[in-house]
Short mmCIF file of C-alpha atoms and ligand atoms in Angstrom, two decimals:
data_model
loop_
_atom_site.label_atom_id
_atom_site.label_comp_id
_atom_site.label_asym_id
_atom_site.label_seq_id
_atom_site.Cartn_x
_atom_site.Cartn_y
_atom_site.Cartn_z
CA MET A 1 0.35 -0.05 -0.03
CA VAL A 2 0.95 3.42 -1.10
CA LEU A 3 0.78 5.16 2.46
CA GLN A 4 3.18 2.06 3.93
CA GLN A 5 6.35 2.53 1.29
CA ALA A 6 6.78 5.93 3.20
CA ALA A 7 6.67 8.76 0.20
CA ARG A 8 8.93 10.53 -0.89
CA ALA A 9 9.03 14.93 0.53
CA HIS A 10 8.58 16.88 -1.93
CA PRO A 11 12.40 19.33 -2.73
CA SER A 12 12.90 21.69 0.29
CA SER A 13 12.05 24.64 -0.71
CA ALA A 14 11.80 27.43 0.48
CA ALA A 15 8.75 29.46 -1.80
CA PHE A 16 8.26 32.67 -0.33
CA LEU A 17 5.84 35.15 -1.12
CA PRO A 18 6.24 38.14 -2.54
CA ARG A 19 4.95 40.56 0.44
CA ALA A 20 2.61 42.49 -2.09
CA LEU A 21 0.76 38.95 -2.13
CA ALA A 22 0.44 38.61 0.77
CA PRO A 23 -2.35 40.68 1.79
CA ARG A 24 -4.82 38.12 -0.23
CA TYR A 25 -3.50 34.94 0.22
CA GLY A 26 -2.92 35.31 4.16
CA PRO A 27 -0.44 32.79 5.60
CA TRP A 28 -1.49 30.01 2.57
CA LEU A 29 1.85 30.95 0.74
CA CYS A 30 4.26 32.82 2.94
CA ARG A 31 5.12 29.76 4.81
CA ARG A 32 8.58 27.58 4.23
CA HIS A 33 7.88 23.43 4.67
CA LYS A 34 9.77 22.02 7.41
CA SER A 35 12.37 19.90 5.85
CA GLY A 36 14.67 17.71 8.10
CA PRO A 37 17.31 14.96 6.52
CA TYR A 38 17.89 13.47 3.66
CA GLY A 39 14.64 15.54 2.05
CA TYR A 40 12.15 14.46 4.94
CA THR A 41 9.56 16.23 5.29
CA GLN A 42 8.13 17.19 8.49
CA ALA A 43 5.35 16.32 9.46
CA LYS A 44 2.67 16.73 12.06
CA ALA A 45 -1.16 15.66 13.43
CA LEU A 46 -3.39 15.63 15.57
CA VAL A 47 -4.13 12.29 16.51
CA TYR A 48 -6.52 9.53 18.77
CA SER A 49 -6.21 6.63 20.03
CA LYS A 50 -9.04 5.84 21.71
CA TYR A 51 -12.45 7.76 22.18
CA GLY A 52 -13.37 10.03 24.61
CA GLU A 53 -13.79 13.79 24.66
CA PRO A 54 -11.47 15.10 22.06
CA SER A 55 -8.93 17.31 24.95
CA ASP A 56 -8.76 14.07 26.73
CA VAL A 57 -7.99 12.05 23.95
CA LEU A 58 -6.20 13.66 20.88
CA SER A 59 -2.72 14.66 20.93
CA LEU A 60 -0.16 16.19 18.70
CA HIS A 61 2.10 13.83 16.95
CA THR A 62 5.03 14.33 14.76
CA HIS A 63 6.07 12.03 11.93
CA SER A 64 8.53 12.21 9.50
CA ILE A 65 7.27 11.10 5.23
CA SER A 66 10.73 9.91 2.91
CA PRO A 67 12.18 11.69 0.16
CA SER A 68 11.25 7.93 -1.96
CA LEU A 69 7.27 8.50 -3.10
CA PRO A 70 5.96 5.51 -4.95
CA SER A 71 4.59 6.29 -8.01
CA SER A 72 0.89 6.34 -7.54
CA ALA A 73 1.29 9.07 -4.58
CA LEU A 74 0.74 12.66 -4.03
CA LEU A 75 1.84 14.63 -1.46
CA LEU A 76 0.15 17.11 0.07
CA ARG A 77 0.52 19.60 1.80
CA THR A 78 -2.95 21.17 4.44
CA LEU A 79 -4.17 24.91 3.70
CA ALA A 80 -6.84 24.91 6.01
CA SER A 81 -9.26 22.38 7.42
CA PRO A 82 -12.49 22.88 9.67
CA ILE A 83 -13.85 21.42 12.31
CA ASN A 84 -17.33 20.46 12.28
CA PRO A 85 -19.59 19.32 15.09
CA ALA A 86 -19.35 15.69 12.82
CA ASP A 87 -15.63 15.46 13.49
CA ILE A 88 -15.78 16.02 17.91
CA ASN A 89 -19.11 13.51 17.25
CA GLN A 90 -16.19 10.57 15.63
CA ILE A 91 -13.91 11.66 17.74
CA GLN A 92 -15.53 10.67 20.81
CA GLY A 93 -17.00 7.72 18.73
CA VAL A 94 -20.34 8.05 18.49
CA TYR A 95 -20.13 8.79 14.42
CA PRO A 96 -21.07 5.64 11.68
CA VAL A 97 -17.97 6.43 10.34
CA LYS A 98 -14.84 5.41 12.09
CA PRO A 99 -11.52 6.13 10.56
CA PRO A 100 -9.25 2.50 11.87
CA PHE A 101 -7.11 3.13 14.08
CA THR A 102 -3.38 2.75 12.73
CA SER A 103 0.24 2.75 12.49
CA LEU A 104 0.87 4.23 9.65
CA LEU A 105 1.77 7.33 11.54
CA GLY A 106 4.23 5.66 13.94
CA THR A 107 1.80 6.61 17.39
CA SER A 108 2.74 4.61 19.60
CA ALA A 109 -0.47 2.89 20.04
CA PRO A 110 -2.52 2.70 16.77
CA SER A 111 -3.84 6.57 15.70
CA ALA A 112 -5.97 8.65 13.19
CA VAL A 113 -5.76 11.77 12.15
CA GLY A 114 -9.40 14.05 13.55
CA GLY A 115 -11.26 15.79 10.83
CA ASN A 116 -13.02 15.11 7.48
CA GLU A 117 -12.75 17.78 4.96
CA GLY A 118 -10.71 20.19 4.40
CA CYS A 119 -8.18 22.04 1.42
CA PHE A 120 -4.86 21.07 1.10
CA GLU A 121 -1.92 21.87 -1.78
CA VAL A 122 -0.31 19.23 -4.26
CA VAL A 123 3.35 19.24 -3.34
CA SER A 124 5.11 16.72 -5.37
CA VAL A 125 3.40 13.61 -7.36
CA GLY A 126 4.40 9.83 -8.43
CA SER A 127 5.18 9.45 -12.34
CA ALA A 128 1.72 7.51 -12.65
CA ILE A 129 -0.22 10.26 -11.65
CA LYS A 130 -1.41 12.07 -14.13
CA SER A 131 -4.55 14.25 -13.47
CA VAL A 132 -2.90 16.71 -10.57
CA THR A 133 0.03 18.54 -10.44
CA LYS A 134 2.40 19.94 -8.03
CA GLY A 135 0.36 23.59 -7.05
CA ASP A 136 -3.85 21.56 -8.05
CA TRP A 137 -5.36 22.19 -5.55
CA VAL A 138 -7.68 18.60 -4.03
CA ILE A 139 -10.95 18.11 -1.22
CA MET A 140 -11.04 14.80 -0.01
CA LYS A 141 -13.67 12.57 -2.12
CA ASN A 142 -14.86 10.77 1.22
CA THR A 143 -15.16 10.62 4.71
CA GLY A 144 -12.67 9.59 7.30
CA PHE A 145 -9.07 10.46 5.76
CA GLY A 146 -8.15 12.38 8.59
CA THR A 147 -7.13 16.86 7.32
CA TRP A 148 -6.69 17.69 11.07
CA ARG A 149 -1.93 17.84 9.87
CA THR A 150 0.08 19.97 7.74
CA HIS A 151 0.91 17.29 5.18
CA THR A 152 0.07 13.72 3.91
CA LEU A 153 -0.26 11.21 1.44
CA ALA A 154 -2.80 10.36 -0.24
CA GLU A 155 -3.85 8.84 -3.77
CA GLU A 156 -5.87 10.22 -6.44
CA LYS A 157 -8.72 7.49 -5.65
CA ASP A 158 -8.64 10.39 -2.55
CA ILE A 159 -8.82 13.41 -3.62
CA LEU A 160 -11.41 15.66 -6.12
CA LYS A 161 -9.46 18.11 -8.03
CA ILE A 162 -11.04 21.40 -7.70
CA GLY A 163 -10.98 22.30 -11.30
CA ASN A 164 -10.27 25.68 -11.63
CA LYS A 165 -8.80 27.58 -7.86
CA GLU A 166 -9.11 31.46 -9.45
CA GLY A 167 -10.74 33.79 -6.93
CA LEU A 168 -11.52 31.63 -4.02
CA THR A 169 -9.60 30.43 -0.27
CA PRO A 170 -8.82 27.83 1.27
CA ILE A 171 -11.34 28.45 3.55
CA GLN A 172 -13.65 28.89 0.71
CA VAL A 173 -12.92 25.46 -1.34
CA GLY A 174 -11.97 23.69 2.77
CA THR A 175 -15.94 23.56 3.80
CA VAL A 176 -17.82 23.62 0.79
CA SER A 177 -18.14 20.23 0.39
CA VAL A 178 -19.79 19.15 4.47
CA ASN A 179 -21.84 22.35 4.75
CA PRO A 180 -23.46 23.75 1.97
CA CYS A 181 -23.61 19.81 -0.35
CA THR A 182 -25.97 19.45 2.46
CA ALA A 183 -27.89 22.47 2.22
CA TYR A 184 -28.39 22.48 -2.10
CA ARG A 185 -29.67 18.41 -1.74
CA MET A 186 -32.05 18.75 0.77
CA LEU A 187 -33.68 21.71 -1.35
CA LYS A 188 -33.18 19.81 -4.19
CA ASP A 189 -33.30 16.35 -3.60
CA PHE A 190 -36.23 15.27 -1.31
CA GLU A 191 -39.67 17.84 -2.79
CA LYS A 192 -39.90 19.69 -6.29
CA MET A 193 -39.54 22.56 -5.17
CA SER A 194 -40.79 25.81 -7.53
CA GLU A 195 -40.70 29.51 -7.01
CA GLY A 196 -42.24 31.07 -4.23
CA ASP A 197 -42.26 28.02 -2.34
CA TRP A 198 -41.32 28.17 1.37
CA PHE A 199 -38.93 25.84 3.28
CA ILE A 200 -38.42 26.50 7.12
CA GLN A 201 -35.79 25.26 9.05
CA ASN A 202 -33.69 26.07 12.55
CA GLY A 203 -30.51 25.95 13.38
CA ALA A 204 -30.97 28.52 10.37
CA ASN A 205 -27.43 30.27 11.37
CA SER A 206 -25.42 26.97 11.71
CA GLY A 207 -23.05 26.05 8.09
CA VAL A 208 -25.67 24.34 6.83
CA GLY A 209 -28.82 26.63 7.92
CA ARG A 210 -26.47 30.16 6.06
CA ALA A 211 -25.87 28.06 2.89
CA ALA A 212 -29.95 26.80 2.67
CA ILE A 213 -30.71 30.07 2.93
CA GLN A 214 -28.58 31.79 0.14
CA LEU A 215 -28.72 29.01 -2.55
CA GLY A 216 -33.01 29.21 -1.66
CA ARG A 217 -33.24 32.99 -2.10
CA GLN A 218 -30.80 31.76 -5.54
CA TRP A 219 -33.84 29.00 -6.69
CA GLY A 220 -36.11 31.75 -5.51
CA LEU A 221 -37.76 29.73 -2.92
CA LYS A 222 -38.88 31.70 0.81
CA SER A 223 -37.80 30.39 3.93
CA ILE A 224 -38.81 31.00 8.02
CA ASN A 225 -35.40 30.13 9.42
CA ILE A 226 -35.21 29.55 13.34
CA ILE A 227 -32.29 30.60 15.60
CA ARG A 228 -32.36 30.44 19.40
CA ASP A 229 -32.87 33.35 21.37
CA ARG A 230 -29.38 35.13 22.48
CA PRO A 231 -27.93 35.91 26.16
CA ASP A 232 -29.94 39.84 25.05
CA ALA A 233 -31.73 41.07 22.58
CA ALA A 234 -29.40 43.03 21.17
CA ALA A 235 -27.38 39.59 19.74
CA THR A 236 -30.72 38.37 19.07
CA LEU A 237 -31.33 41.41 16.63
CA ALA A 238 -27.72 41.03 15.51
CA MET A 239 -28.61 37.63 14.28
CA LYS A 240 -32.21 37.55 12.98
CA ASN A 241 -30.68 41.27 10.86
CA GLU A 242 -27.16 38.73 10.03
CA LEU A 243 -29.61 36.27 8.31
CA LEU A 244 -31.80 38.26 6.46
CA GLY A 245 -29.07 39.78 4.78
CA LEU A 246 -27.80 36.70 3.48
CA GLY A 247 -31.73 36.16 2.24
CA ALA A 248 -33.57 34.73 4.50
CA THR A 249 -37.23 36.13 4.51
CA LYS A 250 -38.48 35.44 8.07
CA VAL A 251 -35.92 34.76 11.25
CA VAL A 252 -37.58 33.73 14.21
CA THR A 253 -36.94 33.02 17.25
CA GLU A 254 -37.46 29.67 19.16
CA SER A 255 -39.33 31.04 21.30
CA GLU A 256 -41.20 32.98 19.64
CA LEU A 257 -41.72 29.90 17.33
CA MET A 258 -43.26 28.19 20.21
CA ASP A 259 -46.03 31.48 21.53
CA GLN A 260 -49.95 30.63 20.45
CA SER A 261 -49.81 33.46 17.81
CA PHE A 262 -46.84 31.78 15.43
CA LYS A 263 -49.38 29.71 13.84
CA GLU A 264 -51.10 33.23 12.87
CA LYS A 265 -48.31 34.67 11.67
CA VAL A 266 -47.64 32.25 9.26
CA ASN A 267 -51.19 32.26 7.95
CA GLU A 268 -50.69 35.83 7.20
CA TRP A 269 -47.24 35.03 5.72
CA THR A 270 -48.31 32.45 3.47
CA SER A 271 -50.96 34.01 2.36
CA GLY A 272 -53.82 32.35 3.95
CA GLY A 273 -51.72 28.82 3.10
CA ARG A 274 -52.12 28.77 -0.38
CA GLU A 275 -48.28 28.76 -0.46
CA LEU A 276 -46.42 25.57 0.73
CA ILE A 277 -44.26 24.41 2.96
CA LYS A 278 -43.06 22.23 1.29
CA VAL A 279 -40.36 21.79 3.07
CA GLY A 280 -38.38 21.73 7.27
CA LEU A 281 -35.18 21.42 7.64
CA ASN A 282 -34.06 20.27 11.18
CA CYS A 283 -30.68 19.85 12.41
CA VAL A 284 -32.00 20.46 16.61
CA GLY A 285 -34.56 17.74 17.47
CA GLY A 286 -36.46 17.60 20.71
CA LYS A 287 -39.13 20.24 21.02
CA PRO A 288 -38.35 22.81 19.33
CA THR A 289 -38.62 20.20 15.79
CA SER A 290 -41.96 19.37 16.87
CA ALA A 291 -42.93 22.85 16.32
CA LEU A 292 -41.55 23.32 13.43
CA ILE A 293 -43.82 19.97 12.68
CA LYS A 294 -47.20 21.71 12.67
CA HIS A 295 -45.41 24.86 10.48
CA LEU A 296 -45.91 22.54 7.17
CA SER A 297 -48.50 22.14 4.70
CA PRO A 298 -49.84 18.47 3.85
CA SER A 299 -48.21 16.66 2.31
CA GLY A 300 -44.55 18.45 3.88
CA HIS A 301 -41.51 17.10 4.04
CA LEU A 302 -39.39 16.92 7.21
CA ILE A 303 -35.57 16.10 6.56
CA THR A 304 -33.41 14.89 9.61
CA TYR A 305 -29.60 16.17 9.38
CA GLY A 306 -28.48 16.65 12.79
CA GLY A 307 -29.49 17.02 16.73
CA MET A 308 -27.48 20.01 18.05
CA SER A 309 -29.84 19.74 20.57
CA LYS A 310 -29.42 16.19 22.04
CA GLN A 311 -32.73 15.47 22.80
CA PRO A 312 -35.24 13.04 20.81
CA LEU A 313 -37.44 13.35 17.70
CA SER A 314 -41.11 13.11 19.03
CA LEU A 315 -43.41 13.98 15.66
CA PRO A 316 -47.54 14.80 16.31
CA VAL A 317 -49.26 11.76 15.73
CA SER A 318 -51.81 14.10 13.08
CA ALA A 319 -48.55 15.16 10.92
CA LEU A 320 -48.67 11.32 9.76
CA ILE A 321 -52.08 10.24 10.36
CA PHE A 322 -54.22 13.78 8.86
CA LYS A 323 -51.01 15.89 7.44
CA ASP A 324 -49.70 12.60 5.86
CA ILE A 325 -45.98 14.70 6.44
CA LYS A 326 -42.66 13.13 4.88
CA PHE A 327 -39.97 12.29 7.27
CA SER A 328 -36.63 11.04 6.14
CA GLY A 329 -33.37 11.87 7.50
CA TYR A 330 -29.86 12.69 4.98
CA TRP A 331 -26.24 12.62 5.85
CA VAL A 332 -23.65 13.98 2.62
CA SER A 333 -21.37 11.01 4.00
CA ARG A 334 -23.95 8.34 2.53
CA TRP A 335 -24.71 10.47 -0.80
CA SER A 336 -21.58 11.47 -1.80
CA ASP A 337 -19.94 8.68 -1.47
CA ALA A 338 -23.17 6.99 -3.65
CA HIS A 339 -22.53 9.88 -5.95
CA PRO A 340 -19.32 11.11 -6.38
CA ASP A 341 -19.51 12.58 -10.05
CA ASP A 342 -23.18 14.64 -8.42
CA LYS A 343 -20.44 15.73 -5.53
CA LYS A 344 -18.05 17.10 -7.79
CA ARG A 345 -20.34 19.11 -9.82
CA THR A 346 -22.34 20.51 -7.13
CA VAL A 347 -18.72 20.88 -5.34
CA ASP A 348 -18.04 22.92 -8.60
CA GLU A 349 -21.27 25.12 -9.07
CA ILE A 350 -21.25 26.25 -4.62
CA LEU A 351 -17.94 27.52 -5.59
CA GLU A 352 -18.73 29.33 -8.64
CA MET A 353 -21.60 31.11 -7.19
CA THR A 354 -19.19 31.76 -4.56
CA ARG A 355 -16.45 33.46 -6.99
CA LYS A 356 -19.40 35.24 -8.35
CA GLY A 357 -19.94 36.23 -3.93
CA THR A 358 -23.46 35.39 -4.97
CA PHE A 359 -22.78 32.83 -2.55
CA LYS A 360 -21.15 33.91 1.53
CA ASP A 361 -18.76 32.84 2.88
CA ILE A 362 -19.75 31.50 6.94
CA PRO A 363 -18.19 33.16 9.56
CA VAL A 364 -15.11 32.10 10.82
CA GLN A 365 -12.83 31.59 14.15
CA GLU A 366 -9.72 30.83 12.35
CA LEU A 367 -7.53 28.51 14.85
CA ARG A 368 -3.88 29.11 12.34
CA TRP A 369 -1.32 26.01 13.43
CA ASP A 370 1.93 26.94 13.02
CA TRP A 371 5.07 24.65 13.32
CA GLY A 372 5.22 26.05 16.87
CA THR A 373 1.66 26.57 17.69
CA GLU A 374 0.63 23.67 20.95
CA GLU A 375 -1.08 21.18 21.27
CA THR A 376 -3.02 22.23 23.99
CA THR A 377 -4.20 24.96 22.05
CA LEU A 378 -4.78 22.40 19.61
CA LYS A 379 -7.30 21.12 20.94
CA LYS A 380 -8.79 23.77 23.17
CA ALA A 381 -10.58 24.70 19.87
CA VAL A 382 -11.32 21.42 18.52
CA GLN A 383 -12.85 20.64 22.45
CA GLY A 384 -15.36 24.67 21.51
CA THR A 385 -16.64 24.02 18.63
CA LEU A 386 -20.24 21.90 20.52
CA SER A 387 -20.40 24.99 23.12
CA GLY A 388 -22.80 26.77 21.72
CA PHE A 389 -23.85 30.71 20.52
CA ARG A 390 -20.26 31.04 18.37
CA ALA A 391 -18.66 33.63 16.69
CA GLY A 392 -17.89 31.86 14.09
CA LYS A 393 -17.05 27.76 13.02
CA GLY A 394 -13.65 26.94 13.51
CA VAL A 395 -11.06 26.24 11.29
CA PHE A 396 -7.43 25.54 11.55
CA VAL A 397 -5.21 28.13 8.77
CA TYR A 398 -1.73 26.47 8.07
CA GLY A 399 0.97 28.43 8.78
CA ASP A 400 4.82 28.09 8.66
CA THR A 401 3.99 24.23 9.03
N1 NAP B 1 -26.32 14.65 7.92
C1 NAP B 1 -25.67 15.27 7.35
O1 NAP B 1 -25.14 14.84 5.97
C2 NAP B 1 -25.05 16.96 7.76
C3 NAP B 1 -23.98 17.52 6.84
C4 NAP B 1 -24.07 18.37 7.73
C5 NAP B 1 -23.44 18.52 9.10
N2 NAP B 1 -24.41 17.98 9.47
C6 NAP B 1 -25.22 18.89 11.24
O2 NAP B 1 -26.13 20.12 10.78
C7 NAP B 1 -25.46 20.63 11.89
C8 NAP B 1 -24.90 21.62 12.10
O3 NAP B 1 -23.99 21.69 11.55
P1 NAP B 1 -23.56 22.46 11.04
O4 NAP B 1 -21.34 22.88 10.81
O5 NAP B 1 -23.32 22.95 10.22
O6 NAP B 1 -22.97 23.88 12.24
P2 NAP B 1 -21.76 24.95 12.97
O7 NAP B 1 -21.33 25.83 12.05
O8 NAP B 1 -21.15 24.48 13.58
O9 NAP B 1 -23.01 25.52 14.17
C9 NAP B 1 -23.76 25.13 14.99
C10 NAP B 1 -24.93 24.99 14.78
O10 NAP B 1 -25.88 24.18 15.96
C11 NAP B 1 -25.82 25.53 16.94
N3 NAP B 1 -26.32 24.67 18.36
C12 NAP B 1 -24.99 24.01 18.44
N4 NAP B 1 -25.61 23.86 20.01
C13 NAP B 1 -26.97 23.70 19.87
C14 NAP B 1 -27.72 23.36 20.99
N5 NAP B 1 -27.75 22.62 22.45
N6 NAP B 1 -29.29 23.15 20.70
C15 NAP B 1 -29.74 24.10 19.28
N7 NAP B 1 -28.93 24.10 18.66
C16 NAP B 1 -27.52 24.23 18.46
C17 NAP B 1 -26.17 26.32 16.57
O11 NAP B 1 -27.42 27.33 17.18
P3 NAP B 1 -25.93 28.93 18.05
O12 NAP B 1 -25.61 29.29 17.27
O13 NAP B 1 -27.78 28.95 18.74
O14 NAP B 1 -25.38 27.95 19.21
C18 NAP B 1 -25.97 26.60 15.50
O15 NAP B 1 -27.13 26.99 14.28
C19 NAP B 1 -25.40 19.26 13.05
O16 NAP B 1 -25.96 18.79 14.16
C20 NAP B 1 -23.71 19.11 11.67
O17 NAP B 1 -23.26 17.38 12.56
C21 NAP B 1 -24.82 16.79 9.17
#
């Protein structure tokens, strides 16, 4: 197997970018590779050898990548990799995709690398590789690869090439394949939605929620967006305005949703129910979702893709019997494994919208990962991901690694 053959590193380079170009491409290009003796690439990875809380089980492991690159291997360096809620669940051992613990990186106990999404630059390629060349950007084709690492070896089957990286940042590319694709497919693949139709969603300020708002607006869909009440009224208003600015039609808090008067409001917005709320998107569960279901039109469809409140979903019986509401689950990993070509098309389409400025970035908290960044700093960033009311998604941005 390629990865077991300890592949060859790229030639040691100290490629510094002209200062004038630095502001646009930030830390990604203004850096050098750590290169050890005999051309070995020095790499670091956040690994775990047993399941548990990230702060307990993650450790930062340093290893070398040998200069003898097998013909079918690629050496990649990571430019950006986000910390998604599912990454934490994976480390906790409660996510269905469980990367095998292996000894490939030479950890004292067999380990897996955290993270599932990211943007990588091709540093060098084996002689048999034809589809990518040095300098190309790639993302991972499937979940479970392990993306919280400074460098990695991969094979062609692991990667999707970004056809045109012009005008894009590594964060945009490194966060496209999970959340935007999830929103896109949920709005397209379950019900035929036409201009003027509505959808209703909770977790509306999440990465998926923001993507759904923006895609929905471009496709002429109207949306009712539910957010959690913020600690104070000003913060709630600011969040509402932010989502309205992205193209949300209506934004309400969970307490407004639970209020008796909400039914009337929805009736008014949808012209007495003549405009249909065909789809509900749920990543929360619990009581707020039971309340959301009541606003779906007859034969509407609730699609559950997450359970952030950790509360089970309880379904009103009448929704099934009298309104014939359908209930489905969605998992982007299942879709991308089954439809790799569709994944490429969806990613390309969203990146094109991003390039044109019609699909805005999610708010992010950039967490710079340099060679000297301490293990505790990286672990803290990961552990903090599941706490609510965050200013943005944590994304590792690789600097001087
Ligand atoms: N099934 C799939 O294929 C798929 C794909 C992508 C994502 N997901 C899931 O979708 C969800 C959102 O992911 P993301 O990456 O878009 O999220 P994100 O950008 O990291 O945002 C997290 C969201 O969860 C909300 N939240 C956090 N704790 C909560 C709680 N206790 N109760 C209710 N809401 C809470 C946050 O609301 P506040 O701002 O109010 O804290 C925020 O809206 C996650 O469950 C993730 O696993 C599933």
